Short mmCIF file of C-alpha atoms in Angstrom, two decimals:
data_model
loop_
_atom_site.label_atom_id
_atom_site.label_comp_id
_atom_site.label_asym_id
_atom_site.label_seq_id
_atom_site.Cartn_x
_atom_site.Cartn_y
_atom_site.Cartn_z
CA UNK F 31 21.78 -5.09 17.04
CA UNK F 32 21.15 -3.52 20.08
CA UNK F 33 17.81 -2.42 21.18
CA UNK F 34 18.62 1.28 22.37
CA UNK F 35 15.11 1.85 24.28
CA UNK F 36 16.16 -1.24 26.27
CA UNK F 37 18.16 1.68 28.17
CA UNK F 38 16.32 4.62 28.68
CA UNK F 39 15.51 3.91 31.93
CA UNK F 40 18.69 3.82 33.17
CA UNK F 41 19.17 6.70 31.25
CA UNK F 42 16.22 8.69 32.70
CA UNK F 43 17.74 7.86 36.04
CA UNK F 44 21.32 9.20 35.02
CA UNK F 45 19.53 12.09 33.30
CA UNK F 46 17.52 12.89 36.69
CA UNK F 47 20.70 12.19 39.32
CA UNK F 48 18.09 10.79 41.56
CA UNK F 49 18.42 7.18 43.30
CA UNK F 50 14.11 5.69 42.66
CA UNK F 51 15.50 2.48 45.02
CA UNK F 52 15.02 4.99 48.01
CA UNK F 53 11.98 5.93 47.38
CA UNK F 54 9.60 4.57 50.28
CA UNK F 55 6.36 5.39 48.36
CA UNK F 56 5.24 7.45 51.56
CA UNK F 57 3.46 9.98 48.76
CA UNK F 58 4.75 13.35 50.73
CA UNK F 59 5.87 14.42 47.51
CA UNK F 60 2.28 14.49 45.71
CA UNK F 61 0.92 15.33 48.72
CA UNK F 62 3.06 18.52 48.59
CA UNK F 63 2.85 19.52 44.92
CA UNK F 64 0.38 22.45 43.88
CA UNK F 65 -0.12 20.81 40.44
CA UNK F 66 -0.63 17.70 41.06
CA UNK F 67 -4.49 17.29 40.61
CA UNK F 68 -3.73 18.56 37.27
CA UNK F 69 -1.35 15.67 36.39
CA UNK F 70 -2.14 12.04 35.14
CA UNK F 71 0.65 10.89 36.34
CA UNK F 72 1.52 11.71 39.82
CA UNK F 73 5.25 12.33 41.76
CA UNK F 74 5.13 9.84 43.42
CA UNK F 75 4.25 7.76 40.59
CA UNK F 76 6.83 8.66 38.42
CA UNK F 77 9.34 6.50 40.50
CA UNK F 78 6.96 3.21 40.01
CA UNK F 79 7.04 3.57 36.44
CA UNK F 80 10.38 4.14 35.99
CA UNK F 81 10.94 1.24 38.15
CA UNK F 82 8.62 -1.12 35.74
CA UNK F 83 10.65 0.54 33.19
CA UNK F 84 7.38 1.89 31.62
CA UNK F 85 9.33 5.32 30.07
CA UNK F 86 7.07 5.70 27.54
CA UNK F 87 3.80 6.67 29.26
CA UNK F 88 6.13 9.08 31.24
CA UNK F 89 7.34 10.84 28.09
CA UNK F 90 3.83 11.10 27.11
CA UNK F 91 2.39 12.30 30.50
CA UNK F 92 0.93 15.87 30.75
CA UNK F 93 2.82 15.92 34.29
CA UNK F 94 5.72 17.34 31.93
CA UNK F 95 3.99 20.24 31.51
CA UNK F 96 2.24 20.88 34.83
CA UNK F 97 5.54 20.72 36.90
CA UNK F 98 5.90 24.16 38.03
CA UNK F 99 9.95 23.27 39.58
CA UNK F 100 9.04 24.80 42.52
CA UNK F 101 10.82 21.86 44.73
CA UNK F 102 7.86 21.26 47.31
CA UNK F 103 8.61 17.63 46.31
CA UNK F 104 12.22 17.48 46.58
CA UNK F 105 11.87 20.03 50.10
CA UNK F 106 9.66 17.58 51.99
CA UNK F 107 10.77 14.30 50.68
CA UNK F 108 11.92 12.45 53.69
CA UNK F 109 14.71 10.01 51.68
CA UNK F 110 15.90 12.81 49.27
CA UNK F 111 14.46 11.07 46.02
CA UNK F 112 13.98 14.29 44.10
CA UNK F 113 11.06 13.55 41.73
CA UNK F 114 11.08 17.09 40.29
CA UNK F 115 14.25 16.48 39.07
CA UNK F 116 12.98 13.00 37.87
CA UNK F 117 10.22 15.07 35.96
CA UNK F 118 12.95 17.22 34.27
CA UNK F 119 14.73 14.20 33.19
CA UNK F 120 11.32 12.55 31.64
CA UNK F 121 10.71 16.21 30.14
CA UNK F 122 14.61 16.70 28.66
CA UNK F 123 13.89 13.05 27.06
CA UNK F 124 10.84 14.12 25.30
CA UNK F 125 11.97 17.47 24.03
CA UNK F 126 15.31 16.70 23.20
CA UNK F 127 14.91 14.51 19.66
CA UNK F 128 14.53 16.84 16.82
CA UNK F 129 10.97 18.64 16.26
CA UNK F 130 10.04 16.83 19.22
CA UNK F 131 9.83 20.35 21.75
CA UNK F 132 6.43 20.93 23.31
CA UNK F 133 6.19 24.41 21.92
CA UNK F 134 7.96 25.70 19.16
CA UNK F 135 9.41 28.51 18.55
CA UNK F 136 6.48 30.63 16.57
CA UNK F 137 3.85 28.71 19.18
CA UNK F 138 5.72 30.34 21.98
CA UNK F 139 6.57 33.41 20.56
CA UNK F 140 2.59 34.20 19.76
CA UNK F 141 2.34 33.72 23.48
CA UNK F 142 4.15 36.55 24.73
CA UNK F 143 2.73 39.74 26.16
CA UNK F 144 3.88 43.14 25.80
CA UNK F 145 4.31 43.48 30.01
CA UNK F 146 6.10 40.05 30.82
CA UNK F 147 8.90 39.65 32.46
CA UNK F 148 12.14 38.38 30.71
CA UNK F 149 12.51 35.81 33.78
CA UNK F 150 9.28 34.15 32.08
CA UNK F 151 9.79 33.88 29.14
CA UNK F 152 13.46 32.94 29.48
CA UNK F 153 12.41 30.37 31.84
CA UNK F 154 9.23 28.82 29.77
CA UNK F 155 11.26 28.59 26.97
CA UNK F 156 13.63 26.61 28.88
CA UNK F 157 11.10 24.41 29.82
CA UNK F 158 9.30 24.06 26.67
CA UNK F 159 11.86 24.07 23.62
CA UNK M 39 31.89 46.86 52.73
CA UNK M 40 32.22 45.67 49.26
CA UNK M 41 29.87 43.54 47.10
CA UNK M 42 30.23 42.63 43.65
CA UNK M 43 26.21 42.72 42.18
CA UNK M 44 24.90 40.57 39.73
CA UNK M 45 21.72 42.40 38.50
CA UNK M 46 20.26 39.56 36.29
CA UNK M 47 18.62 40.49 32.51
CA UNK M 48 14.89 41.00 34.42
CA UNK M 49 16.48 43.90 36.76
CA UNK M 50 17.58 45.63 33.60
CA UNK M 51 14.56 45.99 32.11
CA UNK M 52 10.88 45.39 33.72
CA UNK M 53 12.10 45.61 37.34
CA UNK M 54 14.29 48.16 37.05
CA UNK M 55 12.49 49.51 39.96
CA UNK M 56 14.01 46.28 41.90
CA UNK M 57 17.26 47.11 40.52
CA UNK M 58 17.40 50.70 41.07
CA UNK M 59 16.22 51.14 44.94
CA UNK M 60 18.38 47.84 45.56
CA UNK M 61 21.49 50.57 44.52
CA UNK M 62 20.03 53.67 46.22
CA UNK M 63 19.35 51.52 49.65
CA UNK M 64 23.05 50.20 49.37
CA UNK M 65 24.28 53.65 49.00
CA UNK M 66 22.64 54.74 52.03
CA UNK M 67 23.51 51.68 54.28
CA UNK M 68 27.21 51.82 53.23
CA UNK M 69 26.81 48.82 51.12
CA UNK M 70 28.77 49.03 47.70
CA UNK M 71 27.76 47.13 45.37
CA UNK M 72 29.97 46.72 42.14
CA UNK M 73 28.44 45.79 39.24
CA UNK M 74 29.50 42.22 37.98
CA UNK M 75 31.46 43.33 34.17
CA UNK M 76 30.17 41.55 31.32
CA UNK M 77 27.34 39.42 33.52
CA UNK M 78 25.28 37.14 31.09
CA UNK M 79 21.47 35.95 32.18
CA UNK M 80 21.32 32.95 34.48
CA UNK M 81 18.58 31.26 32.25
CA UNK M 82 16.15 31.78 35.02
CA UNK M 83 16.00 28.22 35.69
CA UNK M 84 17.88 25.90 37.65
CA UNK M 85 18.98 23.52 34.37
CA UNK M 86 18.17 20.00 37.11
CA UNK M 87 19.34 17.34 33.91
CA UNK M 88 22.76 16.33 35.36
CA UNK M 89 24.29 16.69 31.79
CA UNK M 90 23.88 20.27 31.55
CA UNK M 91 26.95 22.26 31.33
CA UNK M 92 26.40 24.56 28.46
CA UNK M 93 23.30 26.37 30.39
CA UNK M 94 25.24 27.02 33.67
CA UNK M 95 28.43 28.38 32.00
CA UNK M 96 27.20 32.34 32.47
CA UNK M 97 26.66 31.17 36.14
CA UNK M 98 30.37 29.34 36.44
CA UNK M 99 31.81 32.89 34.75
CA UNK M 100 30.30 35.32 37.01
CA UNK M 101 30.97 33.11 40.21
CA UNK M 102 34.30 32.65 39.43
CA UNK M 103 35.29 36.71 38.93
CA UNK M 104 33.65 36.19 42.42
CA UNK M 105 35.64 34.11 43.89
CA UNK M 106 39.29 35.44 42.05
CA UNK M 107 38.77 38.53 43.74
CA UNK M 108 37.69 37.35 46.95
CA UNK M 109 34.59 39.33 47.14
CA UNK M 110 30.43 38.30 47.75
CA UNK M 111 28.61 37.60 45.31
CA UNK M 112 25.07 39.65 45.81
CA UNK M 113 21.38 39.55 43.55
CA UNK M 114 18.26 40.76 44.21
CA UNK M 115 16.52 38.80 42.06
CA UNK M 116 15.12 35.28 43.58
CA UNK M 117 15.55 33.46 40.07
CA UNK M 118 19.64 34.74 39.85
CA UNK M 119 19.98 33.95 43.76
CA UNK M 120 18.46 30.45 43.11
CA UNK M 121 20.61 29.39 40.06
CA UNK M 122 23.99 31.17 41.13
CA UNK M 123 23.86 29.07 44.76
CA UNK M 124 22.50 25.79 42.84
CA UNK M 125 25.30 26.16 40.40
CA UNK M 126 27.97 26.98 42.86
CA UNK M 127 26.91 23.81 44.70
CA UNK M 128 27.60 21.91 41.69
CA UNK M 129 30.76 23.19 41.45
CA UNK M 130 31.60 22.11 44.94
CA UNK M 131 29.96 18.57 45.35
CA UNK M 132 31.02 17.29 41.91
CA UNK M 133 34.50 16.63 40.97
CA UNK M 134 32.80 15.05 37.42
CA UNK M 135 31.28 18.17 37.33
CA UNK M 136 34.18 20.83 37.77
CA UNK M 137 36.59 18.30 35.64
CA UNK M 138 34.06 18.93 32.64
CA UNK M 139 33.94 22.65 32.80
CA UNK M 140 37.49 22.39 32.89
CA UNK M 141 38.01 20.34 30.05
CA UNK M 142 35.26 22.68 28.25
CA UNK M 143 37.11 25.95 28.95
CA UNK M 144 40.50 25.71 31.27
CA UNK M 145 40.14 29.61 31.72
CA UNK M 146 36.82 28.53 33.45
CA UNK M 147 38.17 26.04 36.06
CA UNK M 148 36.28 26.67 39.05
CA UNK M 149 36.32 25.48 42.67
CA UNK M 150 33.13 26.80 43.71
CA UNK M 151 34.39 29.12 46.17
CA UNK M 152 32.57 32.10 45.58
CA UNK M 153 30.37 33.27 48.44
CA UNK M 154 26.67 33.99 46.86
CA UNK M 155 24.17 35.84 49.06
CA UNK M 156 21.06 37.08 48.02
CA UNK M 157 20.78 40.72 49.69
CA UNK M 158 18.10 39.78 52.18
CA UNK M 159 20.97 38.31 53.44
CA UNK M 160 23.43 40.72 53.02
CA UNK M 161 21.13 43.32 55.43
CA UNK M 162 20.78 40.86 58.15
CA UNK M 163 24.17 39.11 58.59
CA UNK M 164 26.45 41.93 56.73
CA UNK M 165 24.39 45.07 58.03
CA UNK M 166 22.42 44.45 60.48
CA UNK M 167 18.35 44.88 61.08
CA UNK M 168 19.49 46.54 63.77
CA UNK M 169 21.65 48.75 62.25
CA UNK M 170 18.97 49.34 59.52
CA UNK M 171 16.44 49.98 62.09
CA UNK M 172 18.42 53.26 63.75
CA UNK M 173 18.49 54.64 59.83
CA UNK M 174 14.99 54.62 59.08
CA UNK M 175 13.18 57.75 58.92
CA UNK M 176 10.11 56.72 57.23
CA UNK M 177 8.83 53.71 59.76
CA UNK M 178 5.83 52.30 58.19
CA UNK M 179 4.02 52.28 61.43
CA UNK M 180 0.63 51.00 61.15
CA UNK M 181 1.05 49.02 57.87
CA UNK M 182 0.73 45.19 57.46
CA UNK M 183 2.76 43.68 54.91
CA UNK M 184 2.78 40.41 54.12
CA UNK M 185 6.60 38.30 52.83
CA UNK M 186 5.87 36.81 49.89
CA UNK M 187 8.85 34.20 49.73
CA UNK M 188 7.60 32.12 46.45
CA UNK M 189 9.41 29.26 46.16
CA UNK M 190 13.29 29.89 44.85
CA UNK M 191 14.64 32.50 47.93
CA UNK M 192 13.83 29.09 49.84
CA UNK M 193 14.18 25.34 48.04
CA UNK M 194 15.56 23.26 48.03
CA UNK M 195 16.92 24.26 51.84
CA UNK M 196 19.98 22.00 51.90
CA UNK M 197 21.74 24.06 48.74
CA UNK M 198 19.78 27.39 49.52
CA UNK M 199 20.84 27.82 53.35
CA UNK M 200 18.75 30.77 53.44
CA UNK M 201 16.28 30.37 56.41
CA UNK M 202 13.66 27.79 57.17
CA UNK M 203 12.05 26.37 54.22
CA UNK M 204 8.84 25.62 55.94
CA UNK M 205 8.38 28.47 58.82
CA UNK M 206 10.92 31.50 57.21
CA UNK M 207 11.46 34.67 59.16
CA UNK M 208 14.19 36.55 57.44
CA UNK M 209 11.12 38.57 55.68
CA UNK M 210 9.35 39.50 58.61
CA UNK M 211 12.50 40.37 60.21
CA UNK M 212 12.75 42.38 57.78
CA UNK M 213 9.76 44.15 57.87
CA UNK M 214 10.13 44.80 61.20
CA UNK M 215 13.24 46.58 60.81
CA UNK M 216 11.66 49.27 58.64
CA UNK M 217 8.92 49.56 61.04
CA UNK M 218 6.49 47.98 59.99
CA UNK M 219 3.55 45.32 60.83
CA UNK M 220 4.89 41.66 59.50
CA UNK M 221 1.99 39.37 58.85
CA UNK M 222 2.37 35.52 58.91
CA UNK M 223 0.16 33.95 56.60
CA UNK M 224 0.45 29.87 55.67
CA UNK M 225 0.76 30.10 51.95
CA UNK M 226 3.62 32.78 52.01
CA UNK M 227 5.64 30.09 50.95
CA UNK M 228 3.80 28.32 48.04
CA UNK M 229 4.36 28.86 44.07
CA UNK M 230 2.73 31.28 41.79
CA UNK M 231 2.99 29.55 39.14
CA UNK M 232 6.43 30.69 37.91
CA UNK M 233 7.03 30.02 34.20
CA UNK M 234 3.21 28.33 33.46
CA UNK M 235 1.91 31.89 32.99
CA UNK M 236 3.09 31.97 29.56
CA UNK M 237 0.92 28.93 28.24
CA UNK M 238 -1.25 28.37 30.48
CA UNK M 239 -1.73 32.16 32.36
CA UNK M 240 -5.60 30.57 33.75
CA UNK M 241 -3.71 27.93 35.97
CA UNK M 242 -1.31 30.35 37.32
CA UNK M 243 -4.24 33.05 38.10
CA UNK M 244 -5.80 30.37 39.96
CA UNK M 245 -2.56 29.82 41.79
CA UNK M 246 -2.35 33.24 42.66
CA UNK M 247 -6.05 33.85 43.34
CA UNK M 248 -5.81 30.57 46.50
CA UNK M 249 -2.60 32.63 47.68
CA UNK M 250 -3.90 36.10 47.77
CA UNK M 251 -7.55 34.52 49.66
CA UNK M 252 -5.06 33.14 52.11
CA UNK M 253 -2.99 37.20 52.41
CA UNK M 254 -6.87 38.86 52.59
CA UNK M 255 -8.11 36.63 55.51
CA UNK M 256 -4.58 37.62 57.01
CA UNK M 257 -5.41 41.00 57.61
CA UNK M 258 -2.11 41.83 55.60
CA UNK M 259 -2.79 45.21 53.16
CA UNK M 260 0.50 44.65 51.22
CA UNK M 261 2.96 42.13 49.74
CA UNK M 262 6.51 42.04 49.46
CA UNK M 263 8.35 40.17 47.17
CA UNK M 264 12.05 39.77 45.58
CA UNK M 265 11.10 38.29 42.70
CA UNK M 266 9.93 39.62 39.55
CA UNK M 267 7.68 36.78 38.34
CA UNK M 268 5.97 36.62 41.36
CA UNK M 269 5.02 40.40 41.51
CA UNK M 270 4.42 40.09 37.73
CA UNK M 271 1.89 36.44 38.16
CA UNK M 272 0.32 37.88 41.57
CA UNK M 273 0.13 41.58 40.26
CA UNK M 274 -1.93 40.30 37.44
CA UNK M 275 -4.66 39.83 39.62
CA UNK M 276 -7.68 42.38 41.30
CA UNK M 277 -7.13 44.04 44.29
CA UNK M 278 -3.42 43.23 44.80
CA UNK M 279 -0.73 45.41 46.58
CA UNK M 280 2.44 44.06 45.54
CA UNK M 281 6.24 45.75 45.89
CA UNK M 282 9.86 44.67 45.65
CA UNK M 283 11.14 43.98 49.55
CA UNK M 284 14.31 47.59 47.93
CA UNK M 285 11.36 50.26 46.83
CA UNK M 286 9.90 49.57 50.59
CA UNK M 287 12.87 49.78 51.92
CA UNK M 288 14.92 52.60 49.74
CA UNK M 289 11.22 54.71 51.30
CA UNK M 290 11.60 53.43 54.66
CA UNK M 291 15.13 54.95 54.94
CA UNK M 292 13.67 58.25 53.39
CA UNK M 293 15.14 58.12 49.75
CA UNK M 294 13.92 59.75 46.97
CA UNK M 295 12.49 56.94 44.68
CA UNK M 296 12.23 58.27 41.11
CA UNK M 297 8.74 57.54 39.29
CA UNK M 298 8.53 55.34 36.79
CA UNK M 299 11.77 53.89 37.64
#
């Protein structure tokens, strides 16, 4: 039988469109992000673990939740690697299996306030569930 | 000059104000805008998994009414302006891409020909600053405003093509052209915190708080902005002067701006 985790690597890489064999490790892309001192694991660290194949400890990484998508990263890499949208691909992997979102539904929904916009919470949901 | 205008769901609700001097402006410039029919929300986000399709459909079915009747595609909003130009580059980079919305929906085939501007654009390259210099009656002569781009009017530059990513000027152009004082500050470009206000509001206040220390020092006394989650994340702090880039410039050119709008 096969051993489907075997590919989910390759399938993070699919997922994220990105190429990690360009990536020069040059660390412009952490250096750029506003979140990254909150993270554990870094930009410019999600390539090297992806390239060990280590896709667990990226699904479990709090950097899932602390990417804002602003695209510093993918503005001011100099090989156009992309690591937000390796990020997205990491976070799509970990919300995607059943009861597996970050938030649900009734966690976000306690969240909202009377004055936010729609763009916020139609976006955080996005990113969350 | 005709426009076809994709409000977004924000613009019809909490920033109607957005919305509404966005139409009163146009009016006055000679701009017509045309509301998009039957427009469904963008999402907001940028869906950046390469196997989304579902999520960008509203996107494909507003661009293509676009691009049928040969006519600009215009927002206001930073968010709509960010997915609508992603999307539409999506459309014309990937073949894989177009073949599956095809074979989704055939009445949805799309070539990705629509032309999307965001209307900062459509007042410097359609109308002019000049032009919208010589109509305002209302110069705001001895403020200083400060652009607030955010993060989505600008990255990623390559799809965007909207100005510099790292040393904009459309804003200040802009802010000259109604008379006013543009300041430059460095962080005018870097996130509020976008969508992390929801869970975690104390990290996004803290964004916001390192931006605005950055506008004080300036000297600037007010920000502009075109998107409603930054005004709504910065406006949450003390202290803060924050308007949409229309209600500044719908009072520059002497219009009457409703309260409460």
């Amino acid at each position: 039988m096969h051993n489907l985790n075997a590919y989910r690597p390759q399938q993070m890489e699919m997922l994220s469109g990105t190429d990690i064999n360009k990536c020069m490790k040059c660390g412009r892309c952490s250096a750029a992000c506003p979140s990254a001192a909150d993270m554990d694991i870094m930009p410019h660290q999600f390539v090297s673990y992806l390239a060990r194949g280590d896709v667990d400890s990226l699904l479990n990484s709090n950097s899932l939740w602390q990417c804002l998508s602003c695209f510093a990263c993918v503005q001011r890499c100099p090989r156009g690697v992309m690591p937000a949208n390796l990020i997205e691909a990491a976070r799509l992997m970990a919300i995607r299996p059943k009861g597996q979102e970050h938030l649900t539904i009734e966690e976000a929904s306690a969240m909202l306030e009377p004055d936010m916009p729609q763009q916020l919470i139609i976006a955080a949901f996005r990113k969350y569930l | 000059m005709k426009f076809y205008y994709y409000p977004g769901c924000t613009l019809s609700t909490k920033a109607k104000e957005l919305d509404i001097c966005a139409r009163l402006s146009a009016q006055a410039l000679g701009i017509e805008l045309v509301e998009i029919e039957n427009w469904q929300c963008c999402g907001a986000v940028y869906p950046l998994g390469t196997d989304v399709i579902a999520q960008k459909l509203p996107s494909i079915r507003a661009l293509k009414t676009a691009a049928q009747a040969n006519i600009p595609l215009v927002t206001m909003c930073s968010a709509c302006h960010h997915v609508l130009k992603r999307v539409n580059n999506d459309a014309i980079v990937s073949k894989e891409f177009r073949d599956t919305i095809a074979r989704f929906d055939p009445d949805l085939a799309y070539d990705g020909s629509a032309k999307v501007l965001h209307y900062f654009e459509v007042l410097r390259d359609y109308v002019g600053f000049d032009k919208i210099r010589e109509k305002i009656v209302n110069p705001m002569t001895s403020v200083k405003i400060g652009a607030y781009y955010g993060c989505m009017l600008l990255r990623p530059s390559g799809v965007m093509a909207f100005d510099d990513a790292e040393n904009p000027t459309i804003i200040e152009d802009f802010i000259n052209a109604i008379g006013a004082t543009p300041i430059k500050y460095a962080m005018r470009n870097e996130c509020c915190g976008g969508y992390i206000s929801l869970a975690q509001p104390e990290k996004a206040a803290k964004m916001c708080n390192n931006i605005l220390a950055n506008v004080q020092s300036s000297g600037a006394e007010m920000l502009i902005t075109a998107c409603p989650l930054c005004a709504y994340n910065v406006g949450k702090q003390s202290n803060v002067n924050i308007e949409y880039f229309t209600k500044i410039l719908a009072q520059a050119l002497g219009l009457e701006v409703e309260q409460n709008a």
